Tab-separated table of C-alpha atoms and ligand atoms in Angstrom:
chain	number	residue	atom	x	y	z
A	49	MET	CA	128.398	9.250	21.336
A	50	ILE	CA	126.974	11.327	18.098
A	51	LEU	CA	128.685	11.466	14.824
A	52	VAL	CA	129.051	14.851	13.510
A	53	THR	CA	129.539	14.987	9.287
A	54	GLY	CA	131.235	18.202	8.078
A	55	GLY	CA	132.446	19.236	12.082
A	56	ALA	CA	135.416	21.241	10.855
A	57	GLY	CA	133.230	23.854	8.545
A	58	PHE	CA	131.398	27.067	10.041
A	59	ILE	CA	128.422	25.741	11.808
A	60	GLY	CA	129.521	22.049	12.162
A	61	SER	CA	132.352	23.227	14.447
A	62	ASN	CA	129.973	25.890	16.333
A	63	PHE	CA	127.868	22.597	16.620
A	64	ILE	CA	130.278	20.418	18.389
A	65	LEU	CA	131.602	23.551	20.476
A	66	ASP	CA	128.271	24.232	21.610
A	67	TRP	CA	127.748	20.594	22.114
A	68	LEU	CA	130.401	19.998	24.171
A	69	ALA	CA	129.463	22.917	26.125
A	70	ASN	CA	126.133	21.323	27.286
A	71	GLU	CA	125.782	17.376	26.806
A	72	THR	CA	127.447	14.803	27.771
A	73	ALA	CA	127.378	12.256	24.922
A	74	PRO	CA	131.433	12.231	23.300
A	75	VAL	CA	131.567	13.594	19.402
A	76	LEU	CA	132.845	11.911	16.340
A	77	ASN	CA	133.635	14.343	13.787
A	78	LEU	CA	134.139	12.957	10.278
A	79	ASP	CA	135.249	15.857	7.878
A	80	LYS	CA	137.426	15.621	4.212
A	81	LEU	CA	139.255	18.686	5.018
A	82	THR	CA	138.096	20.699	2.065
A	83	TYR	CA	139.130	24.350	1.654
A	84	ALA	CA	136.153	24.906	3.898
A	85	GLY	CA	137.299	22.556	6.640
A	86	ASN	CA	139.721	24.124	8.993
A	87	PRO	CA	140.842	22.307	11.989
A	88	GLY	CA	141.638	25.751	13.577
A	89	ASN	CA	137.829	25.688	14.510
A	90	LEU	CA	138.039	23.135	17.111
A	91	THR	CA	141.291	23.603	18.793
A	92	ALA	CA	139.205	24.865	22.144
A	93	VAL	CA	138.431	21.013	22.099
A	94	GLU	CA	141.184	18.875	21.099
A	95	LYS	CA	142.118	17.977	24.278
A	96	ASP	CA	138.882	17.095	25.473
A	97	ALA	CA	138.603	13.006	25.783
A	98	ARG	CA	134.899	13.199	24.344
A	99	TYR	CA	136.334	14.569	21.248
A	100	ARG	CA	138.003	12.637	18.132
A	101	PHE	CA	138.286	13.671	14.813
A	102	VAL	CA	138.632	11.164	12.033
A	103	HIS	CA	140.023	12.917	8.316
A	104	GLY	CA	137.645	10.979	5.439
A	105	ASP	CA	134.859	11.833	2.899
A	106	ILE	CA	131.126	10.744	3.089
A	107	ASN	CA	131.520	9.234	-0.119
A	108	ASP	CA	134.200	6.580	1.440
A	109	ARG	CA	131.182	4.194	2.175
A	110	ALA	CA	133.714	1.010	3.492
A	111	LEU	CA	135.616	4.081	6.110
A	112	VAL	CA	131.601	5.087	7.080
A	113	GLU	CA	130.282	1.577	7.736
A	114	GLN	CA	133.183	1.405	9.831
A	115	LEU	CA	133.381	4.042	11.922
A	116	LEU	CA	129.485	2.849	12.623
A	117	ARG	CA	130.274	-0.558	13.761
A	118	GLU	CA	132.990	0.829	15.546
A	119	HIS	CA	131.179	3.403	17.441
A	120	HIS	CA	127.353	2.757	17.358
A	121	PRO	CA	126.577	6.454	17.485
A	122	SER	CA	123.321	7.035	18.688
A	123	ALA	CA	123.047	10.239	16.080
A	124	ILE	CA	124.273	11.444	12.730
A	125	VAL	CA	124.403	15.236	12.750
A	126	HIS	CA	125.043	15.615	8.646
A	127	PHE	CA	126.638	18.862	7.466
A	128	ALA	CA	129.138	18.037	5.096
A	129	ALA	CA	128.290	19.929	2.118
A	130	GLU	CA	129.928	22.186	-0.521
A	131	SER	CA	127.984	25.090	0.757
A	132	HIS	CA	128.701	28.536	-1.702
A	133	VAL	CA	126.374	29.479	-4.302
A	134	ASP	CA	128.932	31.173	-6.063
A	135	ARG	CA	131.258	28.596	-6.001
A	136	SER	CA	128.102	25.995	-7.353
A	137	ILE	CA	127.606	28.361	-10.384
A	138	HIS	CA	131.162	28.224	-11.432
A	139	GLY	CA	131.465	24.507	-10.506
A	140	PRO	CA	128.519	22.154	-10.115
A	141	GLY	CA	130.043	18.658	-10.107
A	142	GLU	CA	131.520	18.804	-6.653
A	143	PHE	CA	127.741	19.902	-5.355
A	144	VAL	CA	126.496	16.664	-7.043
A	145	GLN	CA	128.691	14.691	-5.805
A	146	THR	CA	129.119	15.840	-2.219
A	147	ASN	CA	125.819	17.257	-1.435
A	148	VAL	CA	123.569	14.322	-3.897
A	149	VAL	CA	126.003	11.433	-3.930
A	150	GLY	CA	127.727	11.857	-0.644
A	151	THR	CA	124.430	12.252	1.299
A	152	PHE	CA	122.783	9.131	-0.290
A	153	ASN	CA	125.944	7.167	0.666
A	154	LEU	CA	125.952	7.677	4.150
A	155	LEU	CA	121.938	6.698	3.822
A	156	GLU	CA	123.169	3.823	2.522
A	157	ALA	CA	125.479	3.225	4.756
A	158	THR	CA	123.460	4.016	8.026
A	159	ARG	CA	120.754	1.966	6.626
A	160	ALA	CA	122.638	-1.149	6.371
A	161	TRP	CA	124.145	-0.516	9.473
A	162	LEU	CA	120.567	-0.125	11.442
A	163	GLY	CA	119.854	-3.519	9.985
A	164	THR	CA	122.686	-5.289	12.307
A	165	VAL	CA	121.822	-3.781	15.373
A	166	SER	CA	119.216	-4.427	18.365
A	167	ALA	CA	115.336	-3.070	17.849
A	168	GLU	CA	115.789	-1.037	21.201
A	169	GLU	CA	119.200	0.563	19.516
A	170	LYS	CA	117.886	1.173	16.436
A	171	SER	CA	114.532	3.344	17.787
A	172	ARG	CA	116.868	5.613	20.001
A	173	PHE	CA	118.697	6.118	16.721
A	174	ARG	CA	118.046	9.820	14.941
A	175	PHE	CA	119.834	10.872	11.529
A	176	LEU	CA	119.655	14.796	11.843
A	177	HIS	CA	119.774	16.120	7.969
A	178	VAL	CA	120.669	19.766	7.815
A	179	SER	CA	119.799	22.130	4.948
A	180	THR	CA	119.202	25.172	3.839
A	181	ASP	CA	115.738	27.446	3.275
A	182	GLU	CA	117.210	27.978	-0.317
A	183	VAL	CA	115.059	25.228	-1.764
A	184	TYR	CA	111.719	26.840	-1.068
A	185	GLY	CA	113.473	29.470	-3.930
A	186	SER	CA	112.578	33.033	-4.422
A	187	LEU	CA	109.926	34.597	-2.433
A	188	SER	CA	108.266	37.853	-3.946
A	189	ALA	CA	108.086	40.918	-1.899
A	190	ASP	CA	104.703	40.049	-0.663
A	191	SER	CA	104.699	36.717	0.220
A	192	PRO	CA	104.103	35.365	3.694
A	193	PRO	CA	107.650	33.875	4.986
A	194	ALA	CA	107.668	29.976	3.594
A	195	THR	CA	106.810	26.770	5.422
A	196	GLU	CA	107.886	23.592	5.853
A	197	ILE	CA	104.976	22.468	3.366
A	198	PHE	CA	106.075	25.121	0.458
A	199	PRO	CA	106.536	23.910	-2.454
A	200	TYR	CA	110.739	23.297	-3.547
A	201	VAL	CA	111.556	25.690	-6.332
A	202	PRO	CA	115.753	25.791	-6.140
A	203	SER	CA	117.363	27.994	-8.529
A	204	SER	CA	121.330	27.678	-8.188
A	205	PRO	CA	123.118	24.313	-8.576
A	206	TYR	CA	123.529	24.505	-4.543
A	207	SER	CA	119.807	24.674	-3.759
A	208	ALA	CA	119.186	22.082	-6.367
A	209	SER	CA	121.944	19.894	-4.916
A	210	LYS	CA	120.492	20.532	-1.582
A	211	ALA	CA	116.553	20.091	-2.444
A	212	ALA	CA	117.699	16.574	-3.988
A	213	SER	CA	119.409	15.267	-0.684
A	214	ASP	CA	115.995	16.660	1.667
A	215	HIS	CA	114.004	14.694	-0.981
A	216	LEU	CA	116.237	11.520	-0.938
A	217	VAL	CA	116.359	11.569	2.966
A	218	ARG	CA	112.708	12.241	2.955
A	219	ALA	CA	112.391	8.889	0.952
A	220	TYR	CA	114.359	6.664	2.856
A	221	CYS	CA	112.170	7.491	5.921
A	222	CYS	CA	108.971	6.933	4.110
A	223	THR	CA	110.200	3.837	2.318
A	224	TYR	CA	112.698	2.165	4.674
A	225	GLN	CA	111.201	3.931	8.260
A	226	PHE	CA	114.470	5.602	8.185
A	227	PRO	CA	114.511	7.432	11.522
A	228	SER	CA	115.681	10.741	9.971
A	229	LEU	CA	114.763	14.367	10.599
A	230	ILE	CA	115.422	17.608	8.252
A	231	THR	CA	115.985	21.242	9.315
A	232	ASN	CA	115.899	24.232	6.738
A	233	CYS	CA	118.020	27.086	8.092
A	234	SER	CA	118.265	30.641	7.324
A	235	ASN	CA	121.395	32.109	6.416
A	236	ASN	CA	123.682	31.493	9.244
A	237	TYR	CA	126.442	34.500	10.858
A	238	GLY	CA	128.831	34.216	13.648
A	239	PRO	CA	132.390	33.323	14.691
A	240	ARG	CA	134.350	31.089	12.284
A	241	GLN	CA	132.563	31.778	9.207
A	242	PHE	CA	134.599	31.438	6.191
A	243	PRO	CA	135.229	34.700	4.125
A	244	GLU	CA	133.487	33.591	0.856
A	245	LYS	CA	130.313	34.509	3.141
A	246	LEU	CA	129.199	38.124	2.428
A	247	ILE	CA	128.950	38.911	6.454
A	248	PRO	CA	132.612	37.585	7.153
A	249	LEU	CA	134.033	38.987	3.802
A	250	ILE	CA	132.467	42.536	3.948
A	251	THR	CA	133.661	42.260	7.614
A	252	LEU	CA	137.289	41.360	6.718
A	253	ASN	CA	137.134	44.350	3.488
A	254	ALA	CA	136.145	46.957	5.470
A	255	LEU	CA	138.550	46.302	8.468
A	256	ASN	CA	141.394	46.413	5.203
A	257	MET	CA	139.799	49.179	3.636
A	258	LYS	CA	138.998	47.331	0.599
A	259	ALA	CA	135.836	47.754	-1.669
A	260	LEU	CA	133.092	46.081	-0.804
A	261	PRO	CA	131.047	44.434	-3.518
A	262	ILE	CA	127.630	44.447	-3.882
A	263	TYR	CA	126.023	42.208	-6.238
A	264	GLY	CA	123.443	43.746	-8.422
A	265	ASP	CA	121.354	46.816	-6.761
A	266	GLY	CA	121.836	45.162	-2.997
A	267	LEU	CA	117.914	44.843	-2.121
A	268	ASN	CA	118.167	41.120	-2.280
A	269	ILE	CA	116.689	40.356	1.064
A	270	ARG	CA	118.157	37.136	3.687
A	271	ASP	CA	116.847	36.124	7.020
A	272	TRP	CA	119.630	36.189	9.337
A	273	LEU	CA	120.050	33.486	11.806
A	274	TYR	CA	122.683	33.638	14.754
A	275	VAL	CA	124.813	30.367	14.453
A	276	GLY	CA	124.673	29.937	18.137
A	277	ASP	CA	120.574	29.380	18.176
A	278	HIS	CA	120.746	27.553	15.130
A	279	CYS	CA	122.896	24.859	17.153
A	280	SER	CA	120.411	25.302	20.310
A	281	ALA	CA	117.405	24.455	17.452
A	282	LEU	CA	119.684	21.339	16.081
A	283	ARG	CA	119.705	20.160	19.685
A	284	ALA	CA	116.370	20.361	20.390
A	285	VAL	CA	115.141	18.565	17.305
A	286	LEU	CA	117.411	15.635	17.954
A	287	ALA	CA	116.133	15.697	21.348
A	288	ARG	CA	112.531	15.841	21.046
A	289	GLY	CA	111.685	16.543	17.502
A	290	ARG	CA	109.362	13.642	15.542
A	291	ILE	CA	111.105	11.245	13.433
A	292	GLY	CA	109.890	12.453	9.733
A	293	GLU	CA	109.332	15.517	10.265
A	294	THR	CA	111.085	18.629	8.794
A	295	TYR	CA	111.863	21.958	10.905
A	296	ASN	CA	112.478	25.738	9.472
A	297	VAL	CA	114.801	27.272	11.641
A	298	GLY	CA	115.014	30.586	11.211
A	299	GLY	CA	116.648	34.132	12.628
A	300	ASN	CA	113.236	36.387	12.687
A	301	SER	CA	115.847	39.092	10.753
A	302	GLU	CA	115.395	40.045	7.231
A	303	LYS	CA	117.221	42.497	5.931
A	304	THR	CA	118.243	43.616	2.377
A	305	ASN	CA	122.527	43.345	1.165
A	306	LEU	CA	122.758	46.875	1.592
A	307	GLU	CA	120.856	46.990	5.037
A	308	VAL	CA	123.417	44.158	6.235
A	309	VAL	CA	126.303	45.873	4.764
A	310	LYS	CA	125.876	49.440	5.732
A	311	THR	CA	125.175	47.983	9.783
A	312	LEU	CA	128.482	46.056	9.559
A	313	CYS	CA	130.343	48.999	7.840
A	314	ASN	CA	129.154	51.131	11.140
A	315	ILE	CA	129.950	48.753	14.070
A	316	VAL	CA	133.875	48.398	12.200
A	317	ASP	CA	133.865	52.062	11.860
A	318	GLU	CA	132.795	52.314	15.971
A	319	LEU	CA	135.579	49.770	16.813
A	320	ARG	CA	138.274	50.326	14.880
A	321	PRO	CA	137.880	54.334	13.462
A	322	ALA	CA	139.271	55.384	9.733
A	323	ALA	CA	140.023	58.557	8.280
A	324	SER	CA	136.908	58.245	6.156
A	325	PRO	CA	134.135	55.953	6.962
A	326	ARG	CA	133.629	52.804	5.287
A	327	ALA	CA	130.725	53.075	3.585
A	328	SER	CA	132.660	55.007	0.842
A	329	LEU	CA	133.764	51.890	-0.224
A	330	LEU	CA	130.803	50.220	-1.491
A	331	ASN	CA	130.777	49.076	-5.059
A	332	PHE	CA	128.011	47.670	-7.064
A	333	VAL	CA	129.275	44.738	-9.033
A	334	LYS	CA	127.590	42.647	-12.036
A	335	ASP	CA	124.750	40.594	-10.205
A	336	ARG	CA	125.134	36.649	-9.290
A	337	PRO	CA	123.336	34.509	-12.285
A	338	GLY	CA	119.737	33.325	-10.726
A	339	HIS	CA	120.352	35.722	-7.758
A	340	ASP	CA	117.494	34.922	-5.527
A	341	ARG	CA	115.402	37.680	-5.062
A	342	ARG	CA	114.237	37.239	-0.944
A	343	TYR	CA	114.287	34.194	1.211
A	344	ALA	CA	112.286	34.151	4.472
A	345	LEU	CA	111.331	31.734	6.753
A	346	ASP	CA	108.262	30.817	8.807
A	347	ALA	CA	110.097	28.903	11.724
A	348	GLY	CA	106.696	28.592	13.729
A	349	LYS	CA	106.415	24.825	13.949
A	350	LEU	CA	109.802	24.502	15.655
A	351	ALA	CA	108.309	27.102	18.504
A	352	ARG	CA	105.037	25.576	18.693
A	353	GLU	CA	106.242	22.253	18.980
A	354	LEU	CA	109.473	22.310	20.730
A	355	GLY	CA	109.559	25.863	22.414
A	356	TRP	CA	112.444	27.060	20.259
A	357	GLU	CA	112.855	30.827	19.230
A	358	PRO	CA	115.885	32.631	18.373
A	359	GLN	CA	117.230	34.231	21.491
A	360	GLU	CA	119.709	36.620	19.167
A	361	LYS	CA	118.978	40.162	17.896
A	362	PHE	CA	120.288	41.163	14.299
A	363	GLU	CA	122.425	44.274	15.589
A	364	SER	CA	124.297	42.576	18.967
A	365	GLY	CA	125.031	39.203	16.860
A	366	LEU	CA	126.413	40.973	13.991
A	367	ARG	CA	128.640	43.228	17.094
A	368	LYS	CA	129.684	39.989	18.602
A	369	THR	CA	130.684	38.612	14.925
A	370	VAL	CA	132.600	41.234	13.997
A	371	SER	CA	134.439	41.545	17.626
A	372	TRP	CA	135.095	37.487	17.272
A	373	TYR	CA	137.216	38.324	13.505
A	374	LEU	CA	138.768	41.453	15.438
A	375	ASP	CA	139.792	38.958	18.606
A	376	ASN	CA	141.348	36.236	16.567
A	377	PRO	CA	143.875	37.555	13.647
A	378	GLN	CA	145.503	34.373	13.778
A	379	TRP	CA	142.281	32.548	12.596
A	380	VAL	CA	142.012	35.230	10.133
A	381	GLU	CA	145.362	35.495	8.489
A	382	GLU	CA	145.590	31.043	8.377
A	383	VAL	CA	142.426	31.208	6.520
A	384	VAL	CA	142.805	33.967	3.947
A	385	SER	CA	146.370	32.404	3.152
A	386	GLY	CA	146.232	29.547	0.671
A	387	GLY	CA	142.980	28.470	-1.704
A	388	TYR	CA	141.405	31.479	-0.420
A	389	ARG	CA	143.178	33.778	-2.658
A	390	ASN	CA	142.953	31.894	-5.599
A	391	TRP	CA	139.116	32.011	-5.231
A	392	LEU	CA	138.989	35.722	-4.663
A	393	ASP	CA	140.375	36.061	-8.213
A	394	THR	CA	138.004	33.604	-9.937
A	395	ASN	CA	134.801	35.190	-8.509
A	396	TYR	CA	135.619	38.838	-8.800
A	397	ALA	CA	138.312	39.621	-11.434
A	398	ALA	CA	135.664	39.879	-14.127
A	399	ARG	CA	133.306	41.800	-12.213
B	626	LIG	P1	130.979	24.827	5.306
B	626	LIG	O1	131.099	25.092	3.840
B	626	LIG	O2	131.636	26.000	6.280
B	626	LIG	O3	131.519	23.569	5.657
B	626	LIG	C1	131.614	22.416	5.289
B	626	LIG	C2	132.127	21.195	6.010
B	626	LIG	O4	131.915	19.804	5.078
B	626	LIG	C3	133.787	21.512	5.475
B	626	LIG	O5	134.301	21.202	7.106
B	626	LIG	C4	133.977	20.682	4.700
B	626	LIG	O6	135.487	20.570	5.050
B	626	LIG	C5	133.211	19.275	5.038
B	626	LIG	N1	132.918	18.792	3.755
B	626	LIG	C6	132.559	19.161	2.507
B	626	LIG	N2	132.837	17.885	1.347
B	626	LIG	C7	132.867	16.673	2.497
B	626	LIG	C8	132.901	15.287	2.377
B	626	LIG	N3	132.698	14.706	0.969
B	626	LIG	N4	133.237	14.529	3.395
B	626	LIG	C9	133.508	14.975	4.653
B	626	LIG	N5	133.338	16.410	4.632
B	626	LIG	C10	133.056	17.246	4.021
B	626	LIG	O7	129.173	24.993	5.475
B	626	LIG	P2	128.494	25.426	6.534
B	626	LIG	O8	128.271	27.148	6.014
B	626	LIG	O9	128.932	25.019	8.071
B	626	LIG	O10	127.151	24.490	6.303
B	626	LIG	C11	127.192	23.368	7.050
B	626	LIG	C12	125.966	22.823	6.499
B	626	LIG	O11	124.493	23.649	6.413
B	626	LIG	C13	125.513	22.440	4.899
B	626	LIG	O12	124.555	21.151	4.579
B	626	LIG	C14	124.880	24.130	4.234
B	626	LIG	O13	124.138	23.425	3.299
B	626	LIG	C15	123.852	24.155	5.695
B	626	LIG	N6	123.311	25.430	5.629
B	626	LIG	C16	123.901	26.195	5.883
B	626	LIG	C17	123.589	27.686	6.066
B	626	LIG	C18	124.956	28.983	5.924
B	626	LIG	O14	124.288	30.157	6.029
B	626	LIG	N7	126.088	28.829	6.306
B	626	LIG	C19	122.470	27.597	5.947
B	626	LIG	C20	121.570	26.433	5.853
B	626	LIG	C21	122.033	25.566	5.425
B	627	LIG	O1	120.036	30.832	2.927
B	627	LIG	C1	120.848	29.921	3.524
B	627	LIG	C2	122.059	30.107	2.564
B	627	LIG	O2	123.085	30.816	2.580
B	627	LIG	C3	123.129	28.677	2.896
B	627	LIG	O3	122.341	27.262	2.474
B	627	LIG	C4	124.008	28.423	1.849
B	627	LIG	O4	124.948	27.620	2.571
B	627	LIG	C5	124.824	29.797	2.597
B	627	LIG	O5	126.033	30.033	1.435
B	627	LIG	C6	124.068	31.074	2.269
B	627	LIG	O6	123.695	31.552	0.680
B	627	LIG	P1	123.818	33.014	0.112
B	627	LIG	O7	124.066	32.556	-1.270
B	627	LIG	O8	122.022	33.260	0.869
B	627	LIG	O9	124.971	33.330	0.934
B	627	LIG	P2	125.895	34.419	0.615
B	627	LIG	O10	126.609	35.175	2.191
B	627	LIG	O11	127.235	34.089	-0.490
B	627	LIG	O12	125.507	35.906	0.030
B	627	LIG	C7	124.395	36.915	0.706
B	627	LIG	C8	123.864	37.520	0.215
B	627	LIG	O13	124.868	38.757	-0.276
B	627	LIG	C9	123.174	37.034	-1.298
B	627	LIG	O14	122.185	37.996	-1.707
B	627	LIG	C10	124.314	37.613	-2.338
B	627	LIG	C11	124.918	38.675	-1.692
B	627	LIG	N1	126.095	38.851	-1.908
B	627	LIG	C12	127.455	37.948	-1.509
B	627	LIG	C13	128.602	38.278	-1.670
B	627	LIG	C14	129.502	36.875	-1.269
B	627	LIG	C15	126.961	40.186	-2.371
B	627	LIG	O15	126.298	41.007	-2.386
B	627	LIG	N2	128.338	40.400	-2.454
B	627	LIG	C16	128.948	39.414	-2.441
B	627	LIG	O16	130.380	39.812	-2.282
């Protein structure tokens, strides 16, 4: 079996659904269920005998050690994190606690457990740390996309905490021969993403004819990766990646935020026609402090070594995503009630 951390979140839940559809090994999902964790993301596999959920914190060392001793996973796929840049600006402490200390705790518990298993079991085990392109910092317009050997220049408390966790994982591999791999991926989008992030936020606001907040001039660039492509990349790295290596996972889809939002407006107008075009709802608001201008990834290593390339085109992936939100009003309603409302006040009231 494999142990997934943070599997009730956006990418983790898509990964578990994808894994159970394509692989035979069972999945144990350890998730603290923060505001971002939603067991409703996994109702499709609740009754699958190969899926088990454990409500817990990666910072609970005794619990992690107990799970390792009981289940002897052949891999850990580590998604658990605080993931939203704006939240890290409002409150960085939780990001250090989960992303840095939590990853350290997981590494220590796993290292201790690996010391007790046979050489054969240890040689099969993999620790896959899921990280971000944000660690490479903001690229200039004329910079080539970041390769795996680009320097780390994080700009937000979120990206700094992810960078710190990457350094720890790499150091464990060098120092303790800890069998880890790191992936750094670009902006994911797709079903089940919490509507604090750009694409689901704009989709739901557009559907409800609400203002569409654009930070700054809207010309910041992100590389968009369909979450299904990310999941297939992670399976490839787990199966065939080289221990100690880092693999960039990119979507070959650099867009300005304005391009993304205008494309979304067109799709929503087409699927749910309204009296006025959604593009009239664009609202330029105060910029994010330290807002990185451009992220871009060179995923050539993954293509050359493991034969992986993204399959989804941005326009078709975006269409699938909008359709998913339209087809799942109950999921939306449950997520939009509660803590999410408080977040909207915190982030947008003074903008
Ligand atoms: P998310 O915020 O949707 O989900 C995070 C999950 O982790 C939630 O289920 C939450 O309950 C859980 N969690 C948080 N703290 C925990 C703790 N202490 N113990 C156990 N579980 C805990 O995040 P996501 O967007 O799915 O991102 C997953 C991973 O991928 C993160 O590590 C993130 O840094 C990385 N990443 C995300 C993106 C993206 O575009 N979303 C891009 C690059 C990298
Ligand atoms: O690049 C990978 C990263 O992508 C991940 O590591 C993070 O976990 C993930 O949250 C994401 O970070 P971003 O900051 O790029 O994503 P977000 O959806 O928050 O914002 C995307 C862009 O849109 C960014 O330039 C800020 C802008 N934006 C965002 C929001 C929420 C707006 O203009 N308006 C908004 O309301």
